[in-house]
Structure formats: structure tokens, C-alpha cells
Amino acid sequence: MISQTSNYHRFQPHPHINLHCLRRQFLLKSSANVEEETETLDLNLKHKVEKIGINFDSSTPGQYTHQICPLCKGGQSKERSLSFHVNQNEKVAIWRCFNFECGWAGHVLADGVNKVKFSKKLGEKTLRLEPLGDELINYFAERMISAEILQKNAVMQMVDDKNVIAFTYRWKGEIVNCKFRSITTRKFWQAKHGKRILYGLDGIKEGNTIVIVEGEIDKLSMDEAGVVNCVSVPDGAPQQVSKKQDTRFKYLSDCNGYLDKASRIILATDGDGPGQVLAEELSCRLGKERCWLVTWPKKDEGTHCKDANEVLVHLGPEALRHVVETAELYQVKNSP
Ligand SMILES: [Zn+2]
């Protein structure tokens, strides 16, 4: 019995990895193996784990250890990408490979254990999150985002890969979604079973004006500049305007309790094509008469800043506040 654990979005394994072969090898376990049947529970679990190529002895019950993944061998970097855990009473072993090309995850149960309930409730523990370390704090410092703002927004990191930022999406203090970003591979992914809501919702104070940006880092940049009534869309910009995208924008109606009170919504999406498409989609759904649009200032002679973080980095917090304050009514700005 081998199955996928369920708390994370799972990547397809590398095509060269013969997962089926390993699975078959495991499923073919002979039930007639008398010797094995007479073993104690933990030895039985050890056998099951070792049959699929995972080193059982290197683990300490109750703790997470890292070893070379038997499927991808750690990929190009050859790192110990397989996080392996045996629970305290040694009845279940779980693992996950943090090599993005691989992503192998699963669990095995000791004989006599029929089912283990994996909690679908998202939390710092189930998502394996910890406070940001120096490396990621420095990464944000280069983008002019301070440790104070990171803490205020409960930005965390992954226990199993300290290069992965975890943007926690909270609703009344509870984590309802989490978006991960690796600073080494630059890949983004989301927690499975997460609720798609606007990022930064808990920070919204009753007020007339709400700013909407296109990404978490832009939301943090606005916060840094003192623009606190700001949220980010959960999944960036679509490539083109489409009438059939109502499911994509369902987060707007889900967060309506916050948005419907605002008489002014300032759209500060990216200055590129998809960013403008997003602004159009948002304004259609929120009501053009209350939407305003920012103009991104010039970064240097030839180029414009494309988002809030670029303004913060190149021109400073005051300039970013000015961008928000000088937004124009959407319909006026987009009139021919
Ligand atoms: Zn792997």
C-alpha cells in the first residue's frame, strides 16, 4: 500500500525516474513471507520502507531527517532532498522529495494499521513552516522590504528548504492558503486544499480606499511605503481578457465582505500587457466607476518601473506613496 500524501501540490516526477517500477516492487510484497509476518510492528515498517529504497535506520522517530532520494538521487545538485519522517509510535513513515524535478511523496503503514488520517487543515506545523532565516531576510532586504514588515505579514520559510519563501494567506488569523516561492529555482507553487483569497486581507482596515496589486512582494512593498490598505491577487495576471474567467476571479466574490465597503479601489497591477489585462478584468468585476489606475513612473531615462517593488527599490517609499495618491479614475485614464 503506497499512496501520495496530500498537503502539497505535487510536481510530476522527472520522466527518467521509473516510479512505477518502484511501486510495483513494493506492491509485490509477498504475503506468504512467514518470517516477515512474525516480526514486530516497527521491524515490519522498516522492511517496507527499505524495500522502496529509503534508509530507515538514519531516522529518529518523531523527527524529520534528510537523505538522498532513491528516485532522483538528489538531481543535479545531488542534495539530500528526501525529507523522511517516522511517527513516534512507529506506525507510519512519510516522505517527500524537495527536488522540484522529482517531488516524490508518499507514506507506508505498519501492518495492522489500516488508515492514517492526514490533517487537511493548513497550519504552520502541517505545512512545515518556520520563521524566516538570515538568507531570506537578506533576499527581502535587497528588495527594500524590512524584517519588521515581513513579520507583520507572517512571511515564513520552509523547514525542509531554507531557500523557499512561504507567503501565508490568513483569514482572521488562521492560515487558509500558502504560496511558496523558491529563490533558487524561482518557481511558485501553492498548498493543496488552500482557499484562494486575496493576500493581505487580515491587514485591511475599515476604510474607503483599497489598493490591489499583482503579487505578494508588491503588497509587502506597499506596506513598507505605509500603504497598509493593500491586497494582492492570489495568482498574478491572466494573459488575455476572457469572458469565461469567472472561476479564476471567484476570490473577488469570496472576499466581498472586505471589498464592497470600499468606495475607491486603486488598481496597481504591473505595467506590462498581462498587468493591464488584469486591471481590466478587475475593474469589470468591481465596477469601473469606483476603480482607479496608477501610472508607474520612470525608473531612468528610457524605462518605466513595472510594479510597486521596482518603485520602492529605485525611487523609494515616498515615490510609491505618490504613485498611489496620483492614481486616476479608471474610465478617464482608459478613455481614447
Ligand atoms: Zn527525488
mmCIF file of C-alpha atoms and ligand atoms in Angstrom:
data_model
loop_
_atom_site.group_PDB
_atom_site.id
_atom_site.type_symbol
_atom_site.label_atom_id
_atom_site.label_comp_id
_atom_site.label_asym_id
_atom_site.label_seq_id
_atom_site.Cartn_x
_atom_site.Cartn_y
_atom_site.Cartn_z
ATOM 1 C CA MET A 1 0.000 0.000 0.000
ATOM 2 C CA ILE A 2 1.582 3.205 -1.094
ATOM 3 C CA SER A 3 -0.135 6.461 -1.673
ATOM 4 C CA GLN A 4 0.535 10.131 -2.051
ATOM 5 C CA THR A 5 0.375 12.391 0.938
ATOM 6 C CA SER A 6 -1.852 15.301 0.379
ATOM 7 C CA ASN A 7 -0.838 18.617 1.820
ATOM 8 C CA TYR A 8 1.165 19.979 -1.092
ATOM 9 C CA HIS A 9 0.702 20.416 -4.745
ATOM 10 C CA ARG A 10 2.714 17.623 -6.281
ATOM 11 C CA PHE A 11 5.019 18.007 -9.221
ATOM 12 C CA GLN A 12 5.316 15.367 -11.894
ATOM 13 C CA PRO A 13 8.371 13.241 -11.378
ATOM 14 C CA HIS A 14 11.201 13.508 -13.837
ATOM 15 C CA PRO A 15 10.422 11.354 -16.906
ATOM 16 C CA HIS A 16 13.571 9.337 -16.408
ATOM 17 C CA ILE A 17 12.507 8.208 -12.998
ATOM 18 C CA ASN A 18 10.788 4.889 -13.075
ATOM 19 C CA LEU A 19 8.311 5.411 -10.297
ATOM 20 C CA HIS A 20 6.050 2.615 -11.493
ATOM 21 C CA CYS A 21 8.852 0.140 -11.245
ATOM 22 C CA LEU A 22 9.498 1.089 -7.649
ATOM 23 C CA ARG A 23 5.806 0.992 -6.864
ATOM 24 C CA ARG A 24 5.404 -2.443 -8.395
ATOM 25 C CA GLN A 25 8.368 -3.710 -6.490
ATOM 26 C CA PHE A 26 6.662 -2.549 -3.356
ATOM 27 C CA LEU A 27 3.213 -3.864 -4.160
ATOM 28 C CA LEU A 28 4.603 -7.281 -4.963
ATOM 29 C CA LYS A 29 5.495 -7.800 -1.335
ATOM 30 C CA SER A 30 4.840 -11.454 -0.667
ATOM 31 C CA SER A 31 2.135 -12.022 1.894
ATOM 32 C CA ALA A 32 3.427 -15.571 2.280
ATOM 33 C CA ASN A 33 6.626 -14.350 3.800
ATOM 34 C CA VAL A 34 6.281 -16.057 7.173
ATOM 35 C CA GLU A 35 9.441 -14.589 8.564
ATOM 36 C CA GLU A 36 8.197 -11.092 7.959
ATOM 37 C CA GLU A 37 4.797 -11.723 9.469
ATOM 38 C CA THR A 38 6.291 -12.755 12.771
ATOM 39 C CA GLU A 39 8.244 -9.549 13.112
ATOM 40 C CA THR A 40 7.310 -6.740 15.419
ATOM 41 C CA LEU A 41 5.497 -3.721 14.087
ATOM 42 C CA ASP A 42 8.471 -1.445 13.752
ATOM 43 C CA LEU A 43 10.658 -4.024 12.041
ATOM 44 C CA ASN A 44 7.841 -4.624 9.641
ATOM 45 C CA LEU A 45 7.668 -0.930 8.848
ATOM 46 C CA LYS A 46 11.441 -0.802 8.463
ATOM 47 C CA HIS A 47 11.262 -3.598 5.881
ATOM 48 C CA LYS A 48 8.563 -1.850 3.916
ATOM 49 C CA VAL A 49 10.495 1.377 3.870
ATOM 50 C CA GLU A 50 13.767 -0.247 2.914
ATOM 51 C CA LYS A 51 12.117 -2.180 0.089
ATOM 52 C CA ILE A 52 11.416 1.056 -1.675
ATOM 53 C CA GLY A 53 14.964 2.205 -1.226
ATOM 54 C CA ILE A 54 14.640 4.581 1.705
ATOM 55 C CA ASN A 55 17.148 4.311 4.530
ATOM 56 C CA PHE A 56 15.144 3.637 7.689
ATOM 57 C CA ASP A 57 17.973 3.476 10.207
ATOM 58 C CA SER A 58 19.117 7.034 9.661
ATOM 59 C CA SER A 59 15.812 8.342 11.010
ATOM 60 C CA THR A 60 14.909 9.186 14.575
ATOM 61 C CA PRO A 61 11.222 8.579 15.366
ATOM 62 C CA GLY A 62 9.346 11.838 15.679
ATOM 63 C CA GLN A 63 11.922 13.825 13.722
ATOM 64 C CA TYR A 64 12.428 14.740 10.094
ATOM 65 C CA THR A 65 15.667 13.615 8.504
ATOM 66 C CA HIS A 66 17.092 14.247 5.072
ATOM 67 C CA GLN A 67 18.612 11.670 2.790
ATOM 68 C CA ILE A 68 19.387 11.044 -0.847
ATOM 69 C CA CYS A 69 16.146 10.375 -2.727
ATOM 70 C CA PRO A 70 16.173 6.868 -4.251
ATOM 71 C CA LEU A 71 14.287 8.117 -7.296
ATOM 72 C CA CYS A 72 16.126 11.227 -8.406
ATOM 73 C CA LYS A 73 19.339 10.791 -6.381
ATOM 74 C CA GLY A 74 19.068 14.456 -5.479
ATOM 75 C CA GLY A 75 19.026 15.679 -9.090
ATOM 76 C CA GLN A 76 21.851 17.785 -10.455
ATOM 77 C CA SER A 77 22.797 19.271 -7.124
ATOM 78 C CA LYS A 78 22.924 15.791 -5.542
ATOM 79 C CA GLU A 79 21.493 17.170 -2.337
ATOM 80 C CA ARG A 80 19.680 15.212 0.349
ATOM 81 C CA SER A 81 16.308 16.203 -0.996
ATOM 82 C CA LEU A 82 14.208 13.469 0.565
ATOM 83 C CA SER A 83 12.586 14.507 3.823
ATOM 84 C CA PHE A 84 11.669 11.385 5.763
ATOM 85 C CA HIS A 85 9.678 11.015 8.953
ATOM 86 C CA VAL A 86 8.565 8.110 11.119
ATOM 87 C CA ASN A 87 5.927 8.974 13.679
ATOM 88 C CA GLN A 88 6.552 8.485 17.372
ATOM 89 C CA ASN A 89 4.834 5.136 17.724
ATOM 90 C CA GLU A 90 6.478 3.907 14.506
ATOM 91 C CA LYS A 91 3.296 3.022 12.716
ATOM 92 C CA VAL A 92 3.610 5.277 9.735
ATOM 93 C CA ALA A 93 6.523 6.537 7.665
ATOM 94 C CA ILE A 94 6.085 9.536 5.375
ATOM 95 C CA TRP A 95 8.410 11.161 2.889
ATOM 96 C CA ARG A 96 8.617 13.929 0.347
ATOM 97 C CA CYS A 97 11.350 14.825 -2.103
ATOM 98 C CA PHE A 98 12.031 18.538 -2.320
ATOM 99 C CA ASN A 99 13.834 18.333 -5.632
ATOM 100 C CA PHE A 100 11.375 20.167 -7.875
ATOM 101 C CA GLU A 101 12.023 17.869 -10.819
ATOM 102 C CA CYS A 102 11.022 14.894 -8.685
ATOM 103 C CA GLY A 103 8.505 15.736 -5.948
ATOM 104 C CA TRP A 104 8.064 12.102 -4.951
ATOM 105 C CA ALA A 105 5.880 11.816 -1.862
ATOM 106 C CA GLY A 106 4.101 9.023 -0.084
ATOM 107 C CA HIS A 107 3.641 7.050 3.077
ATOM 108 C CA VAL A 108 3.607 3.453 4.239
ATOM 109 C CA LEU A 109 1.816 1.981 7.204
ATOM 110 C CA ALA A 110 2.952 -0.758 9.534
ATOM 111 C CA ASP A 111 0.959 -3.975 9.314
ATOM 112 C CA GLY A 112 -2.172 -3.818 11.421
ATOM 113 C CA VAL A 113 -2.661 -0.131 10.718
ATOM 114 C CA ASN A 114 -5.423 0.394 8.195
ATOM 115 C CA LYS A 115 -5.631 4.090 7.797
ATOM 116 C CA VAL A 116 -3.881 7.210 8.942
ATOM 117 C CA LYS A 117 -5.714 10.468 8.897
ATOM 118 C CA PHE A 118 -3.634 13.241 7.375
ATOM 119 C CA SER A 119 -4.951 16.563 8.508
ATOM 120 C CA LYS A 120 -6.193 18.741 5.663
ATOM 121 C CA LYS A 121 -6.212 21.751 7.942
ATOM 122 C CA LEU A 122 -3.432 24.085 6.940
ATOM 123 C CA GLY A 123 -1.146 25.347 9.644
ATOM 124 C CA GLU A 124 2.476 26.184 10.306
ATOM 125 C CA LYS A 125 3.052 22.648 11.520
ATOM 126 C CA THR A 126 1.309 20.723 8.741
ATOM 127 C CA LEU A 127 2.885 22.955 6.096
ATOM 128 C CA ARG A 128 6.277 22.611 7.815
ATOM 129 C CA LEU A 129 6.940 26.331 8.144
ATOM 130 C CA GLU A 130 9.383 28.188 10.344
ATOM 131 C CA PRO A 131 10.341 31.843 10.869
ATOM 132 C CA LEU A 132 12.486 33.400 8.150
ATOM 133 C CA GLY A 133 16.228 32.868 8.431
ATOM 134 C CA ASP A 134 19.009 35.323 7.594
ATOM 135 C CA GLU A 135 19.270 34.263 3.965
ATOM 136 C CA LEU A 136 15.678 35.093 3.094
ATOM 137 C CA ILE A 137 15.664 38.203 5.274
ATOM 138 C CA ASN A 138 18.645 39.386 3.201
ATOM 139 C CA TYR A 139 16.834 38.473 -0.017
ATOM 140 C CA PHE A 140 13.970 40.764 1.005
ATOM 141 C CA ALA A 141 16.346 43.466 2.278
ATOM 142 C CA GLU A 142 17.785 43.704 -1.255
ATOM 143 C CA ARG A 143 14.211 44.401 -2.357
ATOM 144 C CA MET A 144 13.911 47.071 0.355
ATOM 145 C CA ILE A 145 11.474 45.036 2.447
ATOM 146 C CA SER A 146 12.309 45.068 6.137
ATOM 147 C CA ALA A 147 12.211 42.247 8.669
ATOM 148 C CA GLU A 148 9.531 44.198 10.511
ATOM 149 C CA ILE A 149 7.144 44.193 7.536
ATOM 150 C CA LEU A 150 7.897 40.509 6.893
ATOM 151 C CA GLN A 151 6.999 39.668 10.450
ATOM 152 C CA LYS A 152 3.875 41.800 10.365
ATOM 153 C CA ASN A 153 2.709 39.853 7.302
ATOM 154 C CA ALA A 154 3.734 36.478 8.759
ATOM 155 C CA VAL A 155 6.058 35.643 5.866
ATOM 156 C CA MET A 156 7.814 32.378 6.701
ATOM 157 C CA GLN A 157 10.100 29.782 5.147
ATOM 158 C CA MET A 158 10.022 26.051 4.581
ATOM 159 C CA VAL A 159 11.675 23.888 7.211
ATOM 160 C CA ASP A 160 12.890 21.476 4.534
ATOM 161 C CA ASP A 161 14.322 24.032 2.135
ATOM 162 C CA LYS A 162 15.536 27.309 3.602
ATOM 163 C CA ASN A 163 15.504 28.871 0.115
ATOM 164 C CA VAL A 164 11.752 28.629 -0.140
ATOM 165 C CA ILE A 165 9.638 31.593 0.951
ATOM 166 C CA ALA A 166 6.192 30.791 2.334
ATOM 167 C CA PHE A 167 3.628 33.564 1.902
ATOM 168 C CA THR A 168 0.906 32.640 4.364
ATOM 169 C CA TYR A 169 -2.613 33.645 3.364
ATOM 170 C CA ARG A 170 -4.574 34.294 6.526
ATOM 171 C CA TRP A 171 -8.237 34.800 7.203
ATOM 172 C CA LYS A 172 -8.989 36.025 10.717
ATOM 173 C CA GLY A 173 -5.584 34.846 11.832
ATOM 174 C CA GLU A 174 -5.898 31.289 10.508
ATOM 175 C CA ILE A 175 -3.783 30.077 7.601
ATOM 176 C CA VAL A 176 -6.158 29.253 4.738
ATOM 177 C CA ASN A 177 -3.590 29.082 1.945
ATOM 178 C CA CYS A 178 0.133 29.250 1.449
ATOM 179 C CA LYS A 179 2.115 30.183 -1.626
ATOM 180 C CA PHE A 180 5.696 29.052 -1.896
ATOM 181 C CA ARG A 181 8.496 30.574 -3.914
ATOM 182 C CA SER A 182 11.948 29.126 -4.303
ATOM 183 C CA ILE A 183 14.584 31.827 -4.656
ATOM 184 C CA THR A 184 16.935 29.333 -6.308
ATOM 185 C CA THR A 185 14.610 27.920 -8.985
ATOM 186 C CA ARG A 186 12.228 30.945 -8.987
ATOM 187 C CA LYS A 187 9.304 28.522 -9.124
ATOM 188 C CA PHE A 188 5.973 29.208 -7.449
ATOM 189 C CA TRP A 189 3.514 26.676 -6.077
ATOM 190 C CA GLN A 190 0.610 26.574 -3.673
ATOM 191 C CA ALA A 191 -0.505 24.397 -0.808
ATOM 192 C CA LYS A 192 -3.045 21.815 -1.831
ATOM 193 C CA HIS A 193 -6.531 22.408 -0.400
ATOM 194 C CA GLY A 194 -5.741 26.100 0.034
ATOM 195 C CA LYS A 195 -8.526 28.630 -0.243
ATOM 196 C CA ARG A 196 -7.948 31.212 -2.952
ATOM 197 C CA ILE A 197 -8.360 34.576 -1.299
ATOM 198 C CA LEU A 198 -6.662 37.942 -1.626
ATOM 199 C CA TYR A 199 -3.247 38.142 0.047
ATOM 200 C CA GLY A 200 -3.096 40.543 2.965
ATOM 201 C CA LEU A 201 -6.802 40.507 3.732
ATOM 202 C CA ASP A 202 -6.276 40.469 7.502
ATOM 203 C CA GLY A 203 -4.342 43.740 7.264
ATOM 204 C CA ILE A 204 -7.255 45.613 5.676
ATOM 205 C CA LYS A 205 -8.708 48.226 7.961
ATOM 206 C CA GLU A 206 -12.177 49.666 7.549
ATOM 207 C CA GLY A 207 -11.702 52.416 5.040
ATOM 208 C CA ASN A 208 -12.793 53.928 1.786
ATOM 209 C CA THR A 209 -9.754 53.020 -0.260
ATOM 210 C CA ILE A 210 -8.219 49.634 -1.045
ATOM 211 C CA VAL A 211 -5.193 49.140 -3.301
ATOM 212 C CA ILE A 212 -4.902 45.920 -5.334
ATOM 213 C CA VAL A 213 -1.513 44.715 -6.600
ATOM 214 C CA GLU A 214 -0.409 41.721 -8.627
ATOM 215 C CA GLY A 215 1.914 39.851 -6.281
ATOM 216 C CA GLU A 216 2.866 39.280 -2.659
ATOM 217 C CA ILE A 217 6.129 41.212 -2.937
ATOM 218 C CA ASP A 218 4.251 44.232 -4.286
ATOM 219 C CA LYS A 219 1.832 44.007 -1.369
ATOM 220 C CA LEU A 220 4.788 43.970 1.062
ATOM 221 C CA SER A 221 6.322 46.927 -0.823
ATOM 222 C CA MET A 222 3.138 48.960 -0.386
ATOM 223 C CA ASP A 223 3.139 48.106 3.310
ATOM 224 C CA GLU A 224 6.743 49.265 3.517
ATOM 225 C CA ALA A 225 5.700 52.596 1.993
ATOM 226 C CA GLY A 226 2.918 52.975 4.550
ATOM 227 C CA VAL A 227 0.087 52.000 2.171
ATOM 228 C CA VAL A 228 -1.497 49.474 4.509
ATOM 229 C CA ASN A 229 -4.920 49.012 2.924
ATOM 230 C CA CYS A 230 -3.496 46.868 0.168
ATOM 231 C CA VAL A 231 -4.086 43.299 -1.013
ATOM 232 C CA SER A 232 -2.608 41.171 -3.765
ATOM 233 C CA VAL A 233 -4.477 38.878 -6.145
ATOM 234 C CA PRO A 234 -3.595 35.240 -5.379
ATOM 235 C CA ASP A 235 -2.299 34.183 -8.776
ATOM 236 C CA GLY A 236 -0.980 37.033 -10.861
ATOM 237 C CA ALA A 237 -2.293 38.197 -14.203
ATOM 238 C CA PRO A 238 -4.047 36.297 -16.995
ATOM 239 C CA GLN A 239 -2.586 36.506 -20.493
ATOM 240 C CA GLN A 240 -5.749 37.836 -22.116
ATOM 241 C CA VAL A 241 -9.184 39.198 -21.322
ATOM 242 C CA SER A 242 -11.771 36.474 -21.377
ATOM 243 C CA LYS A 243 -15.441 36.370 -20.533
ATOM 244 C CA LYS A 244 -15.099 32.821 -19.268
ATOM 245 C CA GLN A 245 -12.805 33.592 -16.355
ATOM 246 C CA ASP A 246 -15.364 33.866 -13.609
ATOM 247 C CA THR A 247 -13.933 30.893 -11.708
ATOM 248 C CA ARG A 248 -10.499 32.491 -11.857
ATOM 249 C CA PHE A 249 -11.862 35.611 -10.207
ATOM 250 C CA LYS A 250 -14.069 33.841 -7.695
ATOM 251 C CA TYR A 251 -11.760 35.178 -4.981
ATOM 252 C CA LEU A 252 -13.326 38.604 -5.519
ATOM 253 C CA SER A 253 -16.806 37.462 -4.519
ATOM 254 C CA ASP A 254 -15.330 35.333 -1.719
ATOM 255 C CA CYS A 255 -13.659 38.463 -0.308
ATOM 256 C CA ASN A 256 -16.579 40.747 -0.998
ATOM 257 C CA GLY A 257 -17.136 41.443 2.689
ATOM 258 C CA TYR A 258 -13.938 43.474 2.501
ATOM 259 C CA LEU A 259 -14.200 44.912 -0.995
ATOM 260 C CA ASP A 260 -17.807 46.044 -1.054
ATOM 261 C CA LYS A 261 -17.205 48.636 1.646
ATOM 262 C CA ALA A 262 -14.558 50.407 -0.420
ATOM 263 C CA SER A 263 -15.709 53.394 -2.415
ATOM 264 C CA ARG A 264 -12.333 53.667 -4.142
ATOM 265 C CA ILE A 265 -10.290 50.716 -5.422
ATOM 266 C CA ILE A 266 -6.864 51.613 -6.749
ATOM 267 C CA LEU A 267 -5.537 49.109 -9.261
ATOM 268 C CA ALA A 268 -1.739 48.946 -9.103
ATOM 269 C CA THR A 269 -1.188 45.921 -11.334
ATOM 270 C CA ASP A 270 2.010 45.546 -13.353
ATOM 271 C CA GLY A 271 2.732 47.955 -16.165
ATOM 272 C CA ASP A 272 3.057 45.160 -18.754
ATOM 273 C CA GLY A 273 0.374 43.686 -21.026
ATOM 274 C CA PRO A 274 -0.897 40.983 -18.635
ATOM 275 C CA GLY A 275 -0.965 43.565 -15.804
ATOM 276 C CA GLN A 276 -3.242 45.797 -17.881
ATOM 277 C CA VAL A 277 -5.433 42.799 -18.717
ATOM 278 C CA LEU A 278 -5.726 42.075 -15.008
ATOM 279 C CA ALA A 279 -6.710 45.706 -14.312
ATOM 280 C CA GLU A 280 -9.414 45.454 -16.973
ATOM 281 C CA GLU A 281 -10.733 42.160 -15.552
ATOM 282 C CA LEU A 282 -10.780 43.539 -12.009
ATOM 283 C CA SER A 283 -12.453 46.814 -12.960
ATOM 284 C CA CYS A 284 -15.197 44.982 -14.902
ATOM 285 C CA ARG A 285 -15.986 42.871 -11.865
ATOM 286 C CA LEU A 286 -15.588 45.519 -9.167
ATOM 287 C CA GLY A 287 -17.372 48.310 -11.035
ATOM 288 C CA LYS A 288 -15.418 50.738 -13.198
ATOM 289 C CA GLU A 289 -16.950 53.768 -11.511
ATOM 290 C CA ARG A 290 -15.039 53.074 -8.271
ATOM 291 C CA CYS A 291 -11.771 51.863 -9.835
ATOM 292 C CA TRP A 292 -8.679 53.994 -10.198
ATOM 293 C CA LEU A 293 -5.475 53.180 -12.033
ATOM 294 C CA VAL A 294 -1.890 54.103 -11.172
ATOM 295 C CA THR A 295 0.763 55.356 -13.574
ATOM 296 C CA TRP A 296 4.152 53.792 -12.995
ATOM 297 C CA PRO A 297 6.893 56.434 -13.006
ATOM 298 C CA LYS A 298 10.116 56.391 -14.991
ATOM 299 C CA LYS A 299 12.964 54.404 -13.467
ATOM 300 C CA ASP A 300 15.596 56.087 -15.614
ATOM 301 C CA GLU A 301 15.756 57.877 -18.955
ATOM 302 C CA GLY A 302 14.385 55.079 -21.096
ATOM 303 C CA THR A 303 12.338 52.740 -18.901
ATOM 304 C CA HIS A 304 9.348 52.825 -16.584
ATOM 305 C CA CYS A 305 9.059 50.945 -13.319
ATOM 306 C CA LYS A 306 6.791 47.954 -13.852
ATOM 307 C CA ASP A 307 5.468 47.380 -10.349
ATOM 308 C CA ALA A 308 5.357 48.574 -6.744
ATOM 309 C CA ASN A 309 8.575 46.851 -5.750
ATOM 310 C CA GLU A 310 10.547 48.476 -8.552
ATOM 311 C CA VAL A 311 9.331 51.898 -7.448
ATOM 312 C CA LEU A 312 10.293 51.137 -3.860
ATOM 313 C CA VAL A 313 13.747 49.888 -4.846
ATOM 314 C CA HIS A 314 14.617 52.572 -7.417
ATOM 315 C CA LEU A 315 12.721 55.640 -6.221
ATOM 316 C CA GLY A 316 11.910 54.999 -2.565
ATOM 317 C CA PRO A 317 8.823 54.759 -0.314
ATOM 318 C CA GLU A 318 7.730 58.341 -0.802
ATOM 319 C CA ALA A 319 7.622 57.913 -4.569
ATOM 320 C CA LEU A 320 5.495 54.788 -4.131
ATOM 321 C CA ARG A 321 3.036 56.641 -1.916
ATOM 322 C CA HIS A 322 2.910 59.366 -4.556
ATOM 323 C CA VAL A 323 2.054 56.772 -7.241
ATOM 324 C CA VAL A 324 -0.954 55.676 -5.188
ATOM 325 C CA GLU A 325 -2.038 59.221 -4.372
ATOM 326 C CA THR A 326 -1.963 60.300 -8.016
ATOM 327 C CA ALA A 327 -3.980 57.380 -9.423
ATOM 328 C CA GLU A 328 -6.599 58.442 -11.978
ATOM 329 C CA LEU A 329 -10.164 57.289 -12.402
ATOM 330 C CA TYR A 330 -10.021 54.112 -14.493
ATOM 331 C CA GLN A 331 -12.540 55.261 -17.069
ATOM 332 C CA VAL A 332 -10.776 58.592 -17.537
ATOM 333 C CA LYS A 333 -7.349 57.042 -17.889
ATOM 334 C CA ASN A 334 -8.568 54.461 -20.372
ATOM 335 C CA SER A 335 -10.694 56.785 -22.463
ATOM 336 C CA PRO A 336 -9.475 57.226 -26.038
HETATM 337 ZN ZN ZN B 1 13.593 12.836 -5.557
#
